[in-house]
XYZ file of C-alpha atoms in Angstrom:
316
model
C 163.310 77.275 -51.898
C 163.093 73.818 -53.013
C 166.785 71.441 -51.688
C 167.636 68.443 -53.408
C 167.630 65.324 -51.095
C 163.981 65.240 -49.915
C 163.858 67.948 -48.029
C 161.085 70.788 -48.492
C 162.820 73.874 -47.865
C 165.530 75.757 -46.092
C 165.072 79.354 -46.585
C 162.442 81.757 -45.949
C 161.317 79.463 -43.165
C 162.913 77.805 -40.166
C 164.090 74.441 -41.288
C 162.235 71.425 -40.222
C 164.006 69.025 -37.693
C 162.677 65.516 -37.001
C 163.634 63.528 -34.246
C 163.405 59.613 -33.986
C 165.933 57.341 -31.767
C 165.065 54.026 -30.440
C 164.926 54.180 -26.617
C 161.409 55.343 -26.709
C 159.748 58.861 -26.367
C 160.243 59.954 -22.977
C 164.353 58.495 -22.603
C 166.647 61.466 -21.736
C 168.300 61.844 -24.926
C 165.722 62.502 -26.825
C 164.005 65.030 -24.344
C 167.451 66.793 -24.361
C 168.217 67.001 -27.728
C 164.475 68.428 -28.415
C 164.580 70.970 -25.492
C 168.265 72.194 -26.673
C 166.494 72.196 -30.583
C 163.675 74.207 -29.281
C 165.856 76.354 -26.969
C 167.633 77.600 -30.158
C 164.378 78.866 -31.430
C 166.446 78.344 -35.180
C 164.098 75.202 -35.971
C 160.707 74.036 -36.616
C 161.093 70.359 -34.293
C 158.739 67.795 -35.024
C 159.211 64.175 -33.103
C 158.133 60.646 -34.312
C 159.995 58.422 -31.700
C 158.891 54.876 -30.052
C 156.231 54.533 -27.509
C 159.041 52.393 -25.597
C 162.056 50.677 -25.671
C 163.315 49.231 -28.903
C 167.148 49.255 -28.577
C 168.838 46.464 -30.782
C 165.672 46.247 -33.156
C 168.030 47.307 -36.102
C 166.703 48.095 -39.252
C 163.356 46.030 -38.427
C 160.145 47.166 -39.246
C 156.494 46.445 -38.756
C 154.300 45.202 -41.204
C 151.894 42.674 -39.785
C 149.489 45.560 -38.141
C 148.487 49.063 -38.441
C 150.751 51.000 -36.109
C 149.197 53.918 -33.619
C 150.240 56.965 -33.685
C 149.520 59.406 -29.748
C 149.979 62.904 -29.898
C 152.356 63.491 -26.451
C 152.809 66.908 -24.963
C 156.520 67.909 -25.347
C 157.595 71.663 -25.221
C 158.232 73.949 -28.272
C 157.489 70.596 -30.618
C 154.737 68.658 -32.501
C 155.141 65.204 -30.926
C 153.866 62.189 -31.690
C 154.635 58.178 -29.945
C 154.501 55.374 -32.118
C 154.134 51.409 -31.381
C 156.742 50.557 -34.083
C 160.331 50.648 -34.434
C 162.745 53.140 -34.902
C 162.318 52.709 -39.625
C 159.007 52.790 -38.891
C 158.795 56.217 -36.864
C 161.468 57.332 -39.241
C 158.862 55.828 -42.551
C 155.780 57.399 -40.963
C 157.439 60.856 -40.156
C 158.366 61.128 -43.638
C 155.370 60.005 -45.263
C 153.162 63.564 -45.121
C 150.659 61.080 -43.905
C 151.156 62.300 -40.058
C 152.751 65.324 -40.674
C 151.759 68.501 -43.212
C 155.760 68.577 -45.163
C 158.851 66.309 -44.657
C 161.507 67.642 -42.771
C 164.754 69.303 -43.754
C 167.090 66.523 -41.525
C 166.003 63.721 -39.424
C 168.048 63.345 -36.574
C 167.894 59.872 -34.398
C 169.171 59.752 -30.725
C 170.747 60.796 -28.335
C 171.006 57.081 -27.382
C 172.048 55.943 -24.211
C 174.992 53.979 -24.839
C 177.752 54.264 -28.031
C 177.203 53.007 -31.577
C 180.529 52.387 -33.169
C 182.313 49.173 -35.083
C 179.818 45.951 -35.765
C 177.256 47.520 -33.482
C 175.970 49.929 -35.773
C 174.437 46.555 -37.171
C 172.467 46.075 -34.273
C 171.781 49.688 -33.579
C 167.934 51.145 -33.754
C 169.245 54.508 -33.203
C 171.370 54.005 -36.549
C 168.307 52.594 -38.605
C 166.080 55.504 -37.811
C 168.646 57.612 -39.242
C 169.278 55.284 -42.159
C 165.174 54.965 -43.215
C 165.766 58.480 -43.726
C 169.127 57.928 -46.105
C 166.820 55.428 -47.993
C 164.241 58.055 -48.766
C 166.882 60.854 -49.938
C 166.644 62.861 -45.973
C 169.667 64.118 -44.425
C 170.178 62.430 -41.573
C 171.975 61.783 -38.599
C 172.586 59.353 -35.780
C 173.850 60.426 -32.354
C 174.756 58.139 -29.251
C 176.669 59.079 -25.883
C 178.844 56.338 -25.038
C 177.295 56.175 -21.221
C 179.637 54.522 -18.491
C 177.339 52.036 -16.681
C 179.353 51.473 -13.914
C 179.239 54.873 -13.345
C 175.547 54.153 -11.959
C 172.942 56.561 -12.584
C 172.688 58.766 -15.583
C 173.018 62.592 -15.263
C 170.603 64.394 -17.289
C 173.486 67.163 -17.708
C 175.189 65.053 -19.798
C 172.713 64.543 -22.412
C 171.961 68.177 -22.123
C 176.271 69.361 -23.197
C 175.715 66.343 -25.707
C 173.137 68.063 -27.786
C 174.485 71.277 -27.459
C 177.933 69.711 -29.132
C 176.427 68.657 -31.778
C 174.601 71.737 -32.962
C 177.733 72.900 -34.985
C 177.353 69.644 -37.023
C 173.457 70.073 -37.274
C 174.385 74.298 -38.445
C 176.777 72.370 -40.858
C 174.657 70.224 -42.395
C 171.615 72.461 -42.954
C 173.992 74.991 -44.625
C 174.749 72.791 -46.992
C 171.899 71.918 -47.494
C 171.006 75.364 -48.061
C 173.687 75.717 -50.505
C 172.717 72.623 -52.159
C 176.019 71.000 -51.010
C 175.582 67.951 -48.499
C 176.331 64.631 -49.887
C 173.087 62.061 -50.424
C 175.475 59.399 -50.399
C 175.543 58.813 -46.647
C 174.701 59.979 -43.599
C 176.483 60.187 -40.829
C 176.814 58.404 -37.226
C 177.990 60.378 -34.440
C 179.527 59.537 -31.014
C 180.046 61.223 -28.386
C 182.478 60.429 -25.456
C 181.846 59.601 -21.744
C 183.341 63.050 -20.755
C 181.770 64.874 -22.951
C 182.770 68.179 -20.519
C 186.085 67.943 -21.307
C 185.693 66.568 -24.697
C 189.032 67.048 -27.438
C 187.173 68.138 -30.233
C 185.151 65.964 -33.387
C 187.292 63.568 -35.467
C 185.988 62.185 -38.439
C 186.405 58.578 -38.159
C 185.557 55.237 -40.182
C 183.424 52.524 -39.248
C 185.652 49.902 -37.212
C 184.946 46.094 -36.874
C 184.623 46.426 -32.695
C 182.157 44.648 -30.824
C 181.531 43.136 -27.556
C 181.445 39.010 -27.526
C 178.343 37.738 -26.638
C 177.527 34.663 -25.213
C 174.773 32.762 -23.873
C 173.958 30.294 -20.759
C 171.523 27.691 -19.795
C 169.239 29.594 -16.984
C 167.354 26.912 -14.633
C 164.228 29.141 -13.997
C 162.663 31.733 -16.328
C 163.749 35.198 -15.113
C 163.388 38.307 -16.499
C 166.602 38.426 -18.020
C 169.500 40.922 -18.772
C 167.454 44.399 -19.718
C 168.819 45.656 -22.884
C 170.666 48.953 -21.641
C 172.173 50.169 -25.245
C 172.508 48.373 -28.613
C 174.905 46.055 -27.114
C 175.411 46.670 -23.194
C 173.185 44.524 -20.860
C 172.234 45.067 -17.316
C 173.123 41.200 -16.169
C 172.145 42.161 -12.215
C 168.600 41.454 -13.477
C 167.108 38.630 -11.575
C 163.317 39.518 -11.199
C 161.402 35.842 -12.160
C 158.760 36.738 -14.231
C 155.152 34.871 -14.430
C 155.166 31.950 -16.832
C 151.655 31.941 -18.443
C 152.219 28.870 -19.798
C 152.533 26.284 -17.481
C 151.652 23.004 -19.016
C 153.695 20.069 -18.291
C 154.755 20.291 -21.912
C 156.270 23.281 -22.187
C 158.151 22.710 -18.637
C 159.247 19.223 -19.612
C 160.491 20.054 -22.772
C 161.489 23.924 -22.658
C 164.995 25.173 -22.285
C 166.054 28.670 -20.961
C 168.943 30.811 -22.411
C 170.520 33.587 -21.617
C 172.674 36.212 -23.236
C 175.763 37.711 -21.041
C 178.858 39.568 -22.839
C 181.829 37.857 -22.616
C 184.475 40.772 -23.593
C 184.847 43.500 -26.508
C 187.400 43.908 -29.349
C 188.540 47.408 -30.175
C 189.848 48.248 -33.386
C 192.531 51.269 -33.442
C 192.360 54.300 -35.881
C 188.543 53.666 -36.092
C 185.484 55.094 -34.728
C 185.412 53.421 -31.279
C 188.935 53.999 -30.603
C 188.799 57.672 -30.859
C 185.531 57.492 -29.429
C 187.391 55.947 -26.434
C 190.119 58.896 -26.557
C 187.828 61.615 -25.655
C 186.814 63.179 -29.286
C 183.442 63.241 -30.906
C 183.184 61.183 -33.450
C 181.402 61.803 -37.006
C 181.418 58.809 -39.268
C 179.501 58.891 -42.697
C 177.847 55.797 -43.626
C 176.303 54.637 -46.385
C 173.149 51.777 -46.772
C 175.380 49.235 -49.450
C 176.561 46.010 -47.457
C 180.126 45.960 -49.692
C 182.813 43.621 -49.204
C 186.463 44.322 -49.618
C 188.076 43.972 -52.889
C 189.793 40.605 -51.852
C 186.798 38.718 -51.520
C 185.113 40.150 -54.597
C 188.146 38.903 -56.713
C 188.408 35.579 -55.213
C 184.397 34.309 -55.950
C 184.947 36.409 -59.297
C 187.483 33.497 -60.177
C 185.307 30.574 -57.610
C 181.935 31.327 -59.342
C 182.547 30.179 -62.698
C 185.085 27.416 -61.467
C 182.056 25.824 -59.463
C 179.616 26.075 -61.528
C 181.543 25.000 -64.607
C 182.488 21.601 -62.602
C 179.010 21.279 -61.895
C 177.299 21.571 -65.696
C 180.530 18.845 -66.513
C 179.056 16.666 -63.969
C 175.402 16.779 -64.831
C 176.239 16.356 -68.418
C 177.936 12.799 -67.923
């Protein structure tokens, strides 16, 4: 049965499920979101993910080199770990070029760490679910907003995270089924610290939330923060690294930053702020970078003021 939207087929087969997300291959979320996927036995689960980290690469891709694709051994899927970014696993999955078909519904995540507000910007978990939005695939980003100060992450988690979003995945392949589901977004979903005791999905918009980020003049070159989510940092990191370069040069004239967040803003009545209250949040996004109605009426009137004054001007 042929779907609009990209997809292959729905019926008659088990659909096709391929999973991206931008922590790399072997990170927890994935490998819980495939084994719950498999466990199902409902789909056919292919994975295209990273080869390692890439959180906060955004919608970046690779173009400069051939990237290389390495079969991996993962359970009840066809796997495969990429030296690109999150697009480009998301491009390359799609492509029939490394697999047979294209799927039904990409799915990116489970990320360690939310992706609500201004940091779906920065999110690599978001843009391997928007390459797919791009090329007319269903698709869907998921993130667990992890508490870090909780210390070490519990695999459980990830596990009742996957498993809560199977009614949306069901959801979305029946419509596509029934030729239904919307290809003009895709959506973004959250789920919330304790996602045991979770109080149900809410859809939500995209806020403007963010944490502050700052940077600081470091006296020797150290490792630096380690990127723990699109925009949570680990700033205990202190490890000096080797400096390869150690010309008088490059020390004489070299200055060493570092980033370190310096507070959030949290927007009520959006997606972080119910996020924050315990639901699971599904937000539908779209690709368009639209501004509000304000702004396009005021350069409607500046545009032709400005560039009026400035044909007056050259003509004198």
């Amino acid at each position: 049965m042929e779907i609009d939207g990209g997809g292959d087929r729905i019926s008659g087969e088990r659909p096709i499920i391929m999973v991206t997300n931008d922590d790399g291959i072997d990170a927890p979320g994935l490998r819980s979101l495939v084994r719950v996927l498999v466990s199902t036995n409902l789909y056919d689960v292919r994975v295209c993910a990273p080869d390692s980290e890439k959180s906060a690469v955004s919608h970046s891709i690779i173009w400069s080199r051939p990237l290389t694709a390495k079969r991996v051994e993962i359970d009840g899927a066809t796997a495969y770990a990429v030296d690109g970014t999150p697009a480009d696993c998301t491009g390359l999955g799609l492509s029939e070029a490394l697999f047979p078909s294209r799927p039904d519904l990409v799915l990116s995540g489970i990320n360690v760490g939310s992706n609500c507000g201004y940091h779906i910007i920065y999110s690599g978990t978001v843009a391997g679910a928007r390459e797919a939005f791009l090329y007319d695939v269903p698709s869907a980003s998921i993130s667990y907003d992890f508490d870090w100060k909780r210390g070490e992450m519990n695999a459980n988690d990830f596990v009742l995270s996957a498993q809560a979003c199977l009614p949306i995945i069901n959801g979305i392949l029946s419509a596509i089924k029934n030729k239904t589901h919307p290809m003009q977004c895709f959506l973004n979903i959250d789920l919330p610290t304790d996602i045991a005791n979770h109080k149900g999905y809410k859809l939500t918009r995209q806020g403007k939330s963010m944490g502050k980020m700052g940077w600081r003049q470091v006296e020797e070159k150290a490792q630096g923060p380690k990127m723990l989510s699109t925009m949570t940092m680990d700033t205990e990191s202190g490890v000096v690294s080797s400096d390869n370069d150690t010309s008088a040069h490059s020390k004489k004239d070299s200055r060493l930053f570092k980033r370190e967040v310096r507070g959030s803003f949290n927007e009520e009545g959006t997606d972080s702020h119910y996020l924050k209250e315990g639901f699971i949040t599904v937000t539908p996004l779209g690709a368009l970078s639209q501004t509000d109605v304000d702004c396009q009426n005021y350069y409607k009137e500046w545009l032709p003021k400005i560039t009026n004054q400035s044909c007056s001007s050259s003509s004198l």
